Short mmCIF file of C-alpha atoms in Angstrom, two decimals:
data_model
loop_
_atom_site.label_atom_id
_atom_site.label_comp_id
_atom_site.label_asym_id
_atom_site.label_seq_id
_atom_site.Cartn_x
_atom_site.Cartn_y
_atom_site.Cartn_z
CA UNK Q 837 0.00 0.00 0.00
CA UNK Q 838 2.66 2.55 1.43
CA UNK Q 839 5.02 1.45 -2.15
CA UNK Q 840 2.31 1.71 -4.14
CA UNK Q 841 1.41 4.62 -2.86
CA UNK Q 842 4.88 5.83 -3.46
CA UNK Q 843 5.03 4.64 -6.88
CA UNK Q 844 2.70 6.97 -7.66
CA UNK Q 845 3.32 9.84 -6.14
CA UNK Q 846 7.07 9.39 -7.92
CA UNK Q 847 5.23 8.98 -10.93
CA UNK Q 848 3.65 11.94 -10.35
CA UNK Q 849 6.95 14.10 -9.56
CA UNK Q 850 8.57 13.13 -12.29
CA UNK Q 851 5.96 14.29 -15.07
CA UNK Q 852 5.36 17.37 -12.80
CA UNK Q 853 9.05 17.89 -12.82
CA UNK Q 854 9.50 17.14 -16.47
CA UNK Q 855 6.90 19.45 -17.41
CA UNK Q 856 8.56 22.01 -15.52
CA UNK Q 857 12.00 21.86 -17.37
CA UNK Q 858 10.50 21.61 -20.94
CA UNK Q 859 7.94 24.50 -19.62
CA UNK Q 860 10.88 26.62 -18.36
CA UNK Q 861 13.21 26.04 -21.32
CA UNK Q 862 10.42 27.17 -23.58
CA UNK Q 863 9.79 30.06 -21.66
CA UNK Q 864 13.33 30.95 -21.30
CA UNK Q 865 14.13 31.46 -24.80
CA UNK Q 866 11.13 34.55 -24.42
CA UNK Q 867 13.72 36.13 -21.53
CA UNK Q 868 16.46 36.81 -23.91
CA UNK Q 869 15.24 40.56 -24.08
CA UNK Q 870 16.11 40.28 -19.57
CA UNK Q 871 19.30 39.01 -19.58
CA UNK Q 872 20.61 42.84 -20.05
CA UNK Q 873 20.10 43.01 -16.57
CA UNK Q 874 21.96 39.82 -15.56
CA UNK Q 875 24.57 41.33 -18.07
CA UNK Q 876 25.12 44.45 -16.64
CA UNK Q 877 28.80 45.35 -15.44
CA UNK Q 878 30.72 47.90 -13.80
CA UNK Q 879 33.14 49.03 -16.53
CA UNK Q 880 36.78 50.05 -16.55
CA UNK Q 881 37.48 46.86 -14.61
CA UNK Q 882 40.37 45.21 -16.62
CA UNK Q 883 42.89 48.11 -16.67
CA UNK Q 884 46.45 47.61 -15.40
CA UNK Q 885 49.10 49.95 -15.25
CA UNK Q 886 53.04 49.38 -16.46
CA UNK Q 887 55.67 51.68 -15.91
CA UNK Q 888 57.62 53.20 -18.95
CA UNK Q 889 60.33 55.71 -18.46
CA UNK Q 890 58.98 56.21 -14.88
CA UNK Q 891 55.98 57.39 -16.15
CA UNK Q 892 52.35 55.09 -15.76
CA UNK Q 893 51.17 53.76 -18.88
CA UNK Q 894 47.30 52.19 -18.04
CA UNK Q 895 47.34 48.88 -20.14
CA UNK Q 896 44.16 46.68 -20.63
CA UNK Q 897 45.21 43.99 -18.36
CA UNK Q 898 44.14 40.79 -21.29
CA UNK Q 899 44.68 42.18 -24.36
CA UNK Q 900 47.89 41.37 -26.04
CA UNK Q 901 47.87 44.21 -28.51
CA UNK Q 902 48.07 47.81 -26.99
CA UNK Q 903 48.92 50.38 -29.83
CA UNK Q 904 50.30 53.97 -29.41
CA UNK Q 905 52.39 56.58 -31.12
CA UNK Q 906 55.40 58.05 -30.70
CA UNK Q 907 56.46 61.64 -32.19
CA UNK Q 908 60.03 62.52 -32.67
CA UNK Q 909 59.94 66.93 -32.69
CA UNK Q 910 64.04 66.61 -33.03
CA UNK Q 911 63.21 64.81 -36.47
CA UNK Q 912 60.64 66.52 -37.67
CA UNK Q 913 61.01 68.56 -40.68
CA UNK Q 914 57.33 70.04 -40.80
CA UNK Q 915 57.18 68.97 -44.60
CA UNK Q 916 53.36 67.78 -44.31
CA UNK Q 917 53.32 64.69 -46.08
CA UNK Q 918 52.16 62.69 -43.41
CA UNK Q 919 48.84 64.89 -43.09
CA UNK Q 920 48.81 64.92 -46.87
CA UNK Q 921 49.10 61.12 -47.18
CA UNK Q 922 46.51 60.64 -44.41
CA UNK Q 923 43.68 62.77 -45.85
CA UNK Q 924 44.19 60.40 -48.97
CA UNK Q 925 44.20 57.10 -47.38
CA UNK Q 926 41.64 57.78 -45.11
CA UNK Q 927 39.00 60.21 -47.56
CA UNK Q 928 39.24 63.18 -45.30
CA UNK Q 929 37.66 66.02 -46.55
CA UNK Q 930 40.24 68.00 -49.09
CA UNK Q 931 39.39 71.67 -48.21
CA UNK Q 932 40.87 72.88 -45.05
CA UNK Q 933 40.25 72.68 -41.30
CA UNK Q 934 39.58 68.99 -41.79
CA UNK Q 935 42.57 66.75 -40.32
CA UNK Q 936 43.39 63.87 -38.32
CA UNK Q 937 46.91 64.54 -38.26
CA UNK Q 938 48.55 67.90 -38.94
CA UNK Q 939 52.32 70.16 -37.92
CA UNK Q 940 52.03 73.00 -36.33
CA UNK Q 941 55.01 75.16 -36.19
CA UNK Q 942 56.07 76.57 -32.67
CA UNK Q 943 58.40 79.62 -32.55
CA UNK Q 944 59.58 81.20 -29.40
CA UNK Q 945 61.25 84.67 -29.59
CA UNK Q 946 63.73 86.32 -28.23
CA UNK Q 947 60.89 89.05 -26.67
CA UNK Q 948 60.05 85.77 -24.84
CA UNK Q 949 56.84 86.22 -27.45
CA UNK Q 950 55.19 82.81 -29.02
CA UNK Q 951 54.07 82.19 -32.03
CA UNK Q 952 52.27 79.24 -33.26
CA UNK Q 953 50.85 78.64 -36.80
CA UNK Q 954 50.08 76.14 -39.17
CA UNK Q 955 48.73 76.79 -42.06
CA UNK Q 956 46.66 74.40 -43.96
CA UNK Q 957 47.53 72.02 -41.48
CA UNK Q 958 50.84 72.27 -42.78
CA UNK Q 959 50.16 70.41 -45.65
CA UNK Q 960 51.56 72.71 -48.78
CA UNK Q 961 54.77 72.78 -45.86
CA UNK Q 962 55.52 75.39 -43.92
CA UNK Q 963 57.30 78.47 -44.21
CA UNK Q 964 59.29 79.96 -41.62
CA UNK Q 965 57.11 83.30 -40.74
CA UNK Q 966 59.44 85.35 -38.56
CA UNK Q 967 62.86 86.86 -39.10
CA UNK Q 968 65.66 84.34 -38.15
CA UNK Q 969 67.40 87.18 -35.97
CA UNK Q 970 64.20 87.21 -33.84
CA UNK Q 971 64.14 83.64 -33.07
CA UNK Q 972 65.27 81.68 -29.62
CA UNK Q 973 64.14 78.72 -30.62
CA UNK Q 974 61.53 77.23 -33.33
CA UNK Q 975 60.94 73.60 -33.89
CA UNK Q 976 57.57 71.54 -35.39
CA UNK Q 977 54.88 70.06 -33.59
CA UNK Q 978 53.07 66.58 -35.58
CA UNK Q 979 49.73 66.06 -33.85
CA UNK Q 980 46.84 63.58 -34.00
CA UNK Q 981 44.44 61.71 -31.60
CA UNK Q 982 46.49 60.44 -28.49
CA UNK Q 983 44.47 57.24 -28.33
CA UNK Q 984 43.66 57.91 -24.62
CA UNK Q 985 43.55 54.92 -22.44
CA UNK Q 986 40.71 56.78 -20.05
CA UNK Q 987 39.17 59.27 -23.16
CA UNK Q 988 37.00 62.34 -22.43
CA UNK Q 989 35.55 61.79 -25.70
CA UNK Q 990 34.69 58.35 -25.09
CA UNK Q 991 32.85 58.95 -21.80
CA UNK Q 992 30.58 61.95 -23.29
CA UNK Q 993 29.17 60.28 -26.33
CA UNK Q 994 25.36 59.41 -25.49
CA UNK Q 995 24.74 56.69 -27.81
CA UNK Q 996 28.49 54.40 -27.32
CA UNK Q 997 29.56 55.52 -30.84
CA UNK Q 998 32.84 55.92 -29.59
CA UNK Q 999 35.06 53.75 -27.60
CA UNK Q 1000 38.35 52.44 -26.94
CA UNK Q 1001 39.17 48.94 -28.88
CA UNK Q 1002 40.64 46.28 -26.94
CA UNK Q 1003 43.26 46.84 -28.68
CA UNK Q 1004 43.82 50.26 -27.08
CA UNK Q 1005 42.63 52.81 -29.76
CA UNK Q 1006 39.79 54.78 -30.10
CA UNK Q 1007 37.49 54.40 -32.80
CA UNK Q 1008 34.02 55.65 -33.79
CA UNK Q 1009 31.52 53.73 -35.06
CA UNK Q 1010 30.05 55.00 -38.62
CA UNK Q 1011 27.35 53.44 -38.19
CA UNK Q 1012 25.82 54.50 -35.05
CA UNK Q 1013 27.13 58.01 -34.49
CA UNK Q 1014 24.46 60.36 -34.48
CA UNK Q 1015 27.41 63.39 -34.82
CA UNK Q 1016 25.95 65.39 -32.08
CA UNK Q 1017 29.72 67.01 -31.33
CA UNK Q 1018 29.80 66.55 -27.88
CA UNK Q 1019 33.31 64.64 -28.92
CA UNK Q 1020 34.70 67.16 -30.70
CA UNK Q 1021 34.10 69.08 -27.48
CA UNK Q 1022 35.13 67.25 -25.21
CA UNK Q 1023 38.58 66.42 -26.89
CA UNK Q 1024 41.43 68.64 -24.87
CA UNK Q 1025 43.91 68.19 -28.33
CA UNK Q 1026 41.16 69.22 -31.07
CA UNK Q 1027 41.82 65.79 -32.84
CA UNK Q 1028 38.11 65.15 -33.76
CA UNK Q 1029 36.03 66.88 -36.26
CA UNK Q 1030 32.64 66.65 -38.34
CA UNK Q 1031 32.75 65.11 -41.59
CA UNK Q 1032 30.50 67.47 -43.82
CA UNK Q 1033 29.51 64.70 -46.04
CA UNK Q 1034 28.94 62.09 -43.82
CA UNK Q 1035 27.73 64.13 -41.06
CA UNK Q 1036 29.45 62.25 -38.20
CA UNK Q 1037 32.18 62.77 -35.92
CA UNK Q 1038 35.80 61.59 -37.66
CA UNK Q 1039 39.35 61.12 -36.00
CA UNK Q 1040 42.27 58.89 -36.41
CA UNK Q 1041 42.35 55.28 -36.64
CA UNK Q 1042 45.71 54.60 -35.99
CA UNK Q 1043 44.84 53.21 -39.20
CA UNK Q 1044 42.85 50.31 -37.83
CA UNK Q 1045 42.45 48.80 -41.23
CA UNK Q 1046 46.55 48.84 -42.00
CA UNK Q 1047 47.67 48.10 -38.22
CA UNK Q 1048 45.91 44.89 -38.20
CA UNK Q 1049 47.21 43.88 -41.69
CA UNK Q 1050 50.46 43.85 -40.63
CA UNK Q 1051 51.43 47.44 -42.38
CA UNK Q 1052 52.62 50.75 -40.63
CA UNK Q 1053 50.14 53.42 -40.23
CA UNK Q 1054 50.10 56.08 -43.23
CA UNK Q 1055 51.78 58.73 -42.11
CA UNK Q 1056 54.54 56.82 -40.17
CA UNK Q 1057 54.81 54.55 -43.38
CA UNK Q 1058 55.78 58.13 -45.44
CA UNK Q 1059 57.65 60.11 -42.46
CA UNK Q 1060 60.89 60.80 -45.15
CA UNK Q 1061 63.14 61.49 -41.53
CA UNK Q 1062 61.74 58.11 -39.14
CA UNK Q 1063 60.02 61.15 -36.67
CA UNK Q 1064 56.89 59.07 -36.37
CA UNK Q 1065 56.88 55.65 -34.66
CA UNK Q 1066 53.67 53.39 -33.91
CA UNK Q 1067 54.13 50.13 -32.29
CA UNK Q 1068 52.57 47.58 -29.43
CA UNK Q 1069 52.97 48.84 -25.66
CA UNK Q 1070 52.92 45.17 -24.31
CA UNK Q 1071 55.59 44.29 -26.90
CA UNK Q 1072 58.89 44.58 -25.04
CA UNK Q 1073 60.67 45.09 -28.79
CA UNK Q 1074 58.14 46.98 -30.33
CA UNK Q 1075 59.77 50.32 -32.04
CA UNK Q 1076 57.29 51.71 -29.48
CA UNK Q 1077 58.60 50.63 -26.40
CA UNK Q 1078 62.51 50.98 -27.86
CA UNK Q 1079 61.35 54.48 -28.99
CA UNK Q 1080 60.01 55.07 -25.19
CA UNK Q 1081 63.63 53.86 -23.66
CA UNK Q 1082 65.88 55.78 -25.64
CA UNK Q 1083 64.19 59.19 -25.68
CA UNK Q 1084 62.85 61.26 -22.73
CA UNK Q 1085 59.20 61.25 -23.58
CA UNK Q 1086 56.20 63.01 -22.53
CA UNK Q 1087 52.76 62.99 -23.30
CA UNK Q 1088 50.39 66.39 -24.05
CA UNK Q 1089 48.61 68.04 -20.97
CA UNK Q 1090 49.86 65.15 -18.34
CA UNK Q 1091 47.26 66.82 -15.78
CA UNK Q 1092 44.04 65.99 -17.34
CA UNK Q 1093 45.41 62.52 -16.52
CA UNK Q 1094 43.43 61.24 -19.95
CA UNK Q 1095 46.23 58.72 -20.15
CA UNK Q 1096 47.05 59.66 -23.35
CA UNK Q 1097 49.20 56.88 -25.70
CA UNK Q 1098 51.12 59.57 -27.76
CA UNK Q 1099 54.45 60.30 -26.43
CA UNK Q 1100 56.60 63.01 -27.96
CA UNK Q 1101 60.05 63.50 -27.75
CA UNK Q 1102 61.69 66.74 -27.04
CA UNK Q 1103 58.24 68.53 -26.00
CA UNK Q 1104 58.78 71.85 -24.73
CA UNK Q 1105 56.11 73.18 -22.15
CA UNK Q 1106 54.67 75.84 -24.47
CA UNK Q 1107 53.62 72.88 -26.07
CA UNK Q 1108 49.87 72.69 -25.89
CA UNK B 198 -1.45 44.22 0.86
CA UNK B 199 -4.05 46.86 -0.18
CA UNK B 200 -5.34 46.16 -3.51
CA UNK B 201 -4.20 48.93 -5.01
CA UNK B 202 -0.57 48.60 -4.36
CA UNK B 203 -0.90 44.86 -6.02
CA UNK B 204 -2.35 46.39 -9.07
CA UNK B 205 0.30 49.04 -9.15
CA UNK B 206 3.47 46.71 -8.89
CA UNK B 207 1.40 44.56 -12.03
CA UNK B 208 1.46 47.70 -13.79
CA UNK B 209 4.94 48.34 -12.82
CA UNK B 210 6.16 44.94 -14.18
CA UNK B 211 4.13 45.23 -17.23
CA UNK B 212 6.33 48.51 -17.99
CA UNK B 213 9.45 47.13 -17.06
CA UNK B 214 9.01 43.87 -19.38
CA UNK B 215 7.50 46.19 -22.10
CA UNK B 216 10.79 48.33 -21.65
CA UNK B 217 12.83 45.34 -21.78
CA UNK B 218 10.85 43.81 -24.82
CA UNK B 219 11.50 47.01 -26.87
CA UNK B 220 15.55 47.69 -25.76
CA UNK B 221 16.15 43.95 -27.03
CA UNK B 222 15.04 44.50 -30.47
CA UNK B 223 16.78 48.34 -30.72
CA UNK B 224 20.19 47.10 -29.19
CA UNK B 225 22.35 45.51 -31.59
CA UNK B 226 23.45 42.08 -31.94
CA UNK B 227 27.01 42.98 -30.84
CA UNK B 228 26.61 45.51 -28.58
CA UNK B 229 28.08 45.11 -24.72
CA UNK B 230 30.45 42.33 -26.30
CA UNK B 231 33.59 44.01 -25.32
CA UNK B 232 32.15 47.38 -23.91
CA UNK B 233 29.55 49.92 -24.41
CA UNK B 234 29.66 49.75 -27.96
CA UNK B 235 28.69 47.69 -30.93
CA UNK B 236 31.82 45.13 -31.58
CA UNK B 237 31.15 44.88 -35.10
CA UNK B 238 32.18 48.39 -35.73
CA UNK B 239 35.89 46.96 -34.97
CA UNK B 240 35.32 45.00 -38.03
CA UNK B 241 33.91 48.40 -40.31
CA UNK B 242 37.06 49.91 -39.17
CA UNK B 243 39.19 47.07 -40.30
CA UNK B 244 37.79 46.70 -43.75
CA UNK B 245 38.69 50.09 -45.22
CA UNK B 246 40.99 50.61 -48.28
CA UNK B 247 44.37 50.72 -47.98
CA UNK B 248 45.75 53.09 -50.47
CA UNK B 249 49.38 53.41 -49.29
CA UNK B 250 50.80 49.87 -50.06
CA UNK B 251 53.79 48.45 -48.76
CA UNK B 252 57.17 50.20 -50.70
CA UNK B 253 58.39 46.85 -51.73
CA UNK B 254 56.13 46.47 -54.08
CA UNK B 255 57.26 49.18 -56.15
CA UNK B 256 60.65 47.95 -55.81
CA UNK B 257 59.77 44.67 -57.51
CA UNK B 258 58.35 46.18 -60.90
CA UNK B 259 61.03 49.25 -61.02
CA UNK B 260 64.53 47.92 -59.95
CA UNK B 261 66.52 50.14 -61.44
CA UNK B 262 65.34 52.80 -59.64
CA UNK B 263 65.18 50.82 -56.09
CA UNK B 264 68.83 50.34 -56.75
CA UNK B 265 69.55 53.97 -57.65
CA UNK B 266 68.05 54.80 -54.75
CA UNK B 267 69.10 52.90 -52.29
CA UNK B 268 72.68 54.36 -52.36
CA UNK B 269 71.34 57.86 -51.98
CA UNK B 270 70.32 60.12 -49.08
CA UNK B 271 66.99 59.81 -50.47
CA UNK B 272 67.11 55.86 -49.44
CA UNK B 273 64.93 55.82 -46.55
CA UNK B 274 62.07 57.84 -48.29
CA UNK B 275 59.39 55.49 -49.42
CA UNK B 276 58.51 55.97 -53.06
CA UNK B 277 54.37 57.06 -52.60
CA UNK B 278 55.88 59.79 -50.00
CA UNK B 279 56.67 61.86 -53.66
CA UNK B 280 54.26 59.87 -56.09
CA UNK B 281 51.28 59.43 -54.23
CA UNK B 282 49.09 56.33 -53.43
CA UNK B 283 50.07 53.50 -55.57
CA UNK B 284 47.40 50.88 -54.93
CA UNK B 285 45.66 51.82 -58.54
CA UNK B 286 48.51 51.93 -60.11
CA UNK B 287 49.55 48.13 -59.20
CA UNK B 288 47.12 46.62 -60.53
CA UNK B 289 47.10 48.34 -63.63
CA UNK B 290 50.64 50.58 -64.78
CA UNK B 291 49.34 52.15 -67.80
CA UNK B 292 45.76 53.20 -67.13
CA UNK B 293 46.68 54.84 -63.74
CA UNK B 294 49.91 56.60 -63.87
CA UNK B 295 50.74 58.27 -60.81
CA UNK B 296 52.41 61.88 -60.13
CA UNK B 297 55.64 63.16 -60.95
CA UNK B 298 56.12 66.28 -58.76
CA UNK B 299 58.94 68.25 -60.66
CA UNK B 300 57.98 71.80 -59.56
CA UNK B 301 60.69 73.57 -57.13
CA UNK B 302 58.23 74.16 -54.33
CA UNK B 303 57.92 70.15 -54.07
CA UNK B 304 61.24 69.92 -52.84
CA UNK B 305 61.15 73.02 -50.91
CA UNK B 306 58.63 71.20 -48.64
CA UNK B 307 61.21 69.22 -47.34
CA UNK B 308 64.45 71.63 -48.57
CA UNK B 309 63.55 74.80 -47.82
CA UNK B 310 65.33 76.96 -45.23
CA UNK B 311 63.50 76.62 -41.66
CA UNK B 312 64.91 77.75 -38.00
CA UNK B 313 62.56 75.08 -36.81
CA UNK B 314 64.86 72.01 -39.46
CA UNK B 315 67.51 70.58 -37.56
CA UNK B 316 70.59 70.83 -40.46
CA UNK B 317 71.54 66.96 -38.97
CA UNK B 318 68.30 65.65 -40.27
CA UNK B 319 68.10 67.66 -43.28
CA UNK B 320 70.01 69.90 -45.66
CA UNK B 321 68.74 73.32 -46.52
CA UNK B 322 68.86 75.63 -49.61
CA UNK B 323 67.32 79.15 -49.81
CA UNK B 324 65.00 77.86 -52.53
CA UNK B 325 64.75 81.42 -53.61
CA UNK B 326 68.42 81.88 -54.29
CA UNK B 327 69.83 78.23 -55.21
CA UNK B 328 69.95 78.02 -58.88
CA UNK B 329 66.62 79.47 -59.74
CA UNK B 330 66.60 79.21 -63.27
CA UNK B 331 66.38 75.61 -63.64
CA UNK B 332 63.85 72.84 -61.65
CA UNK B 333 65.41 70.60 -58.97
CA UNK B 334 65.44 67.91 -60.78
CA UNK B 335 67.41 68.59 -63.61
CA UNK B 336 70.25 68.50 -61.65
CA UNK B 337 69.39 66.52 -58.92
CA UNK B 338 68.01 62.62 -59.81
CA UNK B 339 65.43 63.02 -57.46
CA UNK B 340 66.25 59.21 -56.83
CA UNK B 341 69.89 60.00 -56.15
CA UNK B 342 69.76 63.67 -55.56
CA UNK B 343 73.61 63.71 -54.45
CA UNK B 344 75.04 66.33 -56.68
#
């Protein structure tokens, strides 16, 4: 009586619980619009720090690629052909104030006056605009996007156009951008602008689509004097990191503590 | 609980599944795979054109001028710096010939005087004064501009 009893009621449990599993299986494949909220996570939780040239460089701690630039002012002969050769390869906009990289020519004066200009980005070269008797000291300035490790653009963009690759450089999405601007605001070094045609926001790649093929960036690729190095941070013999141990380097505006990837050699403070 | 609060946190639920319902089907596939952002946008990035091709290329159609140059000042220079993107050009020599920059001024991007040029990286003529009745290149092989 008591076994049979207990036959059944197994009987019972096992159809009940059977129903159950097939039931909730069913019915989980209609949660896949919840799991966001199982997904959720608190970003900015894999980055690691190495030192370079006592100076902190913030690394992703598990990727095994981590690009930046190095910029050489000592080699630098201004000639433009790396903004020239960029605005090619990448279809940048031909008519001026449109750049992702571009020289800008720095001269101190002996009235202790400064003078910065860059004409056309520097790209028809530059030509020296005060009298050499007046000059202390004058030297050329390459700039592009520093590839920050902890970007101000990144964190103001409403929709997650923009973002930092696990790779370590920041890219915008075509698709999704809406171009609002609040990037090209929020960028300290005036590396991002509007593309008229496209109508979103544009900046360097590090030339993603090159980088990744094996190739040098553009404008490093036609540097005529070696001033511009690109190379892998977590690669201990990476031009980068052999560029970073022979020079003295130092990033743009250190205090915003946007842990910039660009690292210059021979920066003078006016620098900005 | 009072009736009204039971009816309230049904309604409540019924907006936050409706929410949830909607925000599936406007995120994209990839998005949240490595960040906030939509991972296949790594991939748009990576399929661009490249324009610039590698210099060796060149080097294996035109030897005699990788050779020339390669015992000039002029040898670490990479050949699309002066002639422009050669990825047309590859493919098909005669239907897309590239530039030949011959004016003065070319040069003087690079060999003009300039406080800010260090004269150990690169040497200088006042492009106004040096020779000025002839083009650069008619004295200088622009692949082996040593005089």
């Amino acid at each position: 009586m008591k076994t049979e009893k207990d036959k059944n009621n197994s009987r019972r449990e096992f159809l009940i619980a059977s129903t159950a599993i097939t039931g909730g299986i069913v019915l989980s494949t209609f949660l896949n619009p919840f799991k966001s909220i199982a997904e959720a996570k608190s970003a900015d939780s894999t980055k690691d720090t190495i030192k370079l040239n006592d100076k902190n460089v913030s690394l992703a701690k598990d990727a095994e690629k981590w690009w930046g630039f190095g910029f050489d002012i000592e080699k630098c002969i201004g000639c433009g052909t790396c903004a020239k050769a960029c605005k090619e390869e990448n279809n940048v906009p031909k008519e001026p104030f449109f750049f992702r990289t571009w020289i800008e020519q720095y001269t101190e004066k002996n009235d202790g006056t400064l003078k910065v200009q860059s004409p056309n980005g520097g790209i028809d070269g530059q030509t020296q605009a005060v009298p050499s008797e007046d000059i202390f000291k004058s030297y050329f300035v390459p700039k592009t996007c520093n590839h920050c490790s902890k970007s101000p653009c990144v964190q103001v963009c409403p929709v997650g156009a923009t973002f930092v690759s696990p790779d370590g450089v920041v890219l915008v999405d075509e698709k999704y951008c809406i171009g609002c601007g609040y990037c090209v605001q929020a960028c300290p070094y005036g590396c991002r602008y509007i593309h008229p045609e496209k109508e979103i926001a544009d900046k360097c790649t590090l030339c993603y689509h090159r980088i990744n093929k094996g190739l040098q960036p553009t404008c490093v690729e036609v540097c005529p004097t070696g001033a511009r190095t690109h190379g892998n941070l977590r690669d201990k013999k990476s031009d980068l990191v052999k560029f970073l141990k022979e020079h003295n380097c130092h990033v743009l505006k250190p205090h915003l503590n946007t842990g910039s990837k660009l690292f210059y050699n021979g920066l003078s403070e006016e620098v900005r | 609980m009072p009736k009204q609060l039971t009816r309230l946190i049904i309604v409540f639920l019924i907006f936050i599944s409706l929410f949830l319902v909607v925000r599936h089907f406007l995120v994209p596939e990839s998005f949240y795979k490595f960040g906030h952002y939509r991972a296949d946008a790594l991939k748009d990035n990576e399929d661009h054109q490249v324009k610039y091709i590698d210099a060796a290329m060149c080097s294996a159609c035109h030897t005699d001028i990788d050779s020339l140059k390669v015992s000039g000042p002029h040898k670490n220079i990479n050949c699309q710096t002066c002639h422009g993107p050669g990825y047309l050009h590859v493919e098909d020599p005669s239907k897309n010939v590239l530039i030949k920059p011959t004016e003065r001024a070319f040069c003087g991007k690079c060999h003009s005087l300039n406080a800010a040029r260090a004269c150990n990286i690169i040497k200088q003529q006042d492009i106004a004064q040096h020779n000025i009745d002839n083009k650069c290149v008619e004295c200088h092989n622009p692949h082996q501009p040593q005089p």
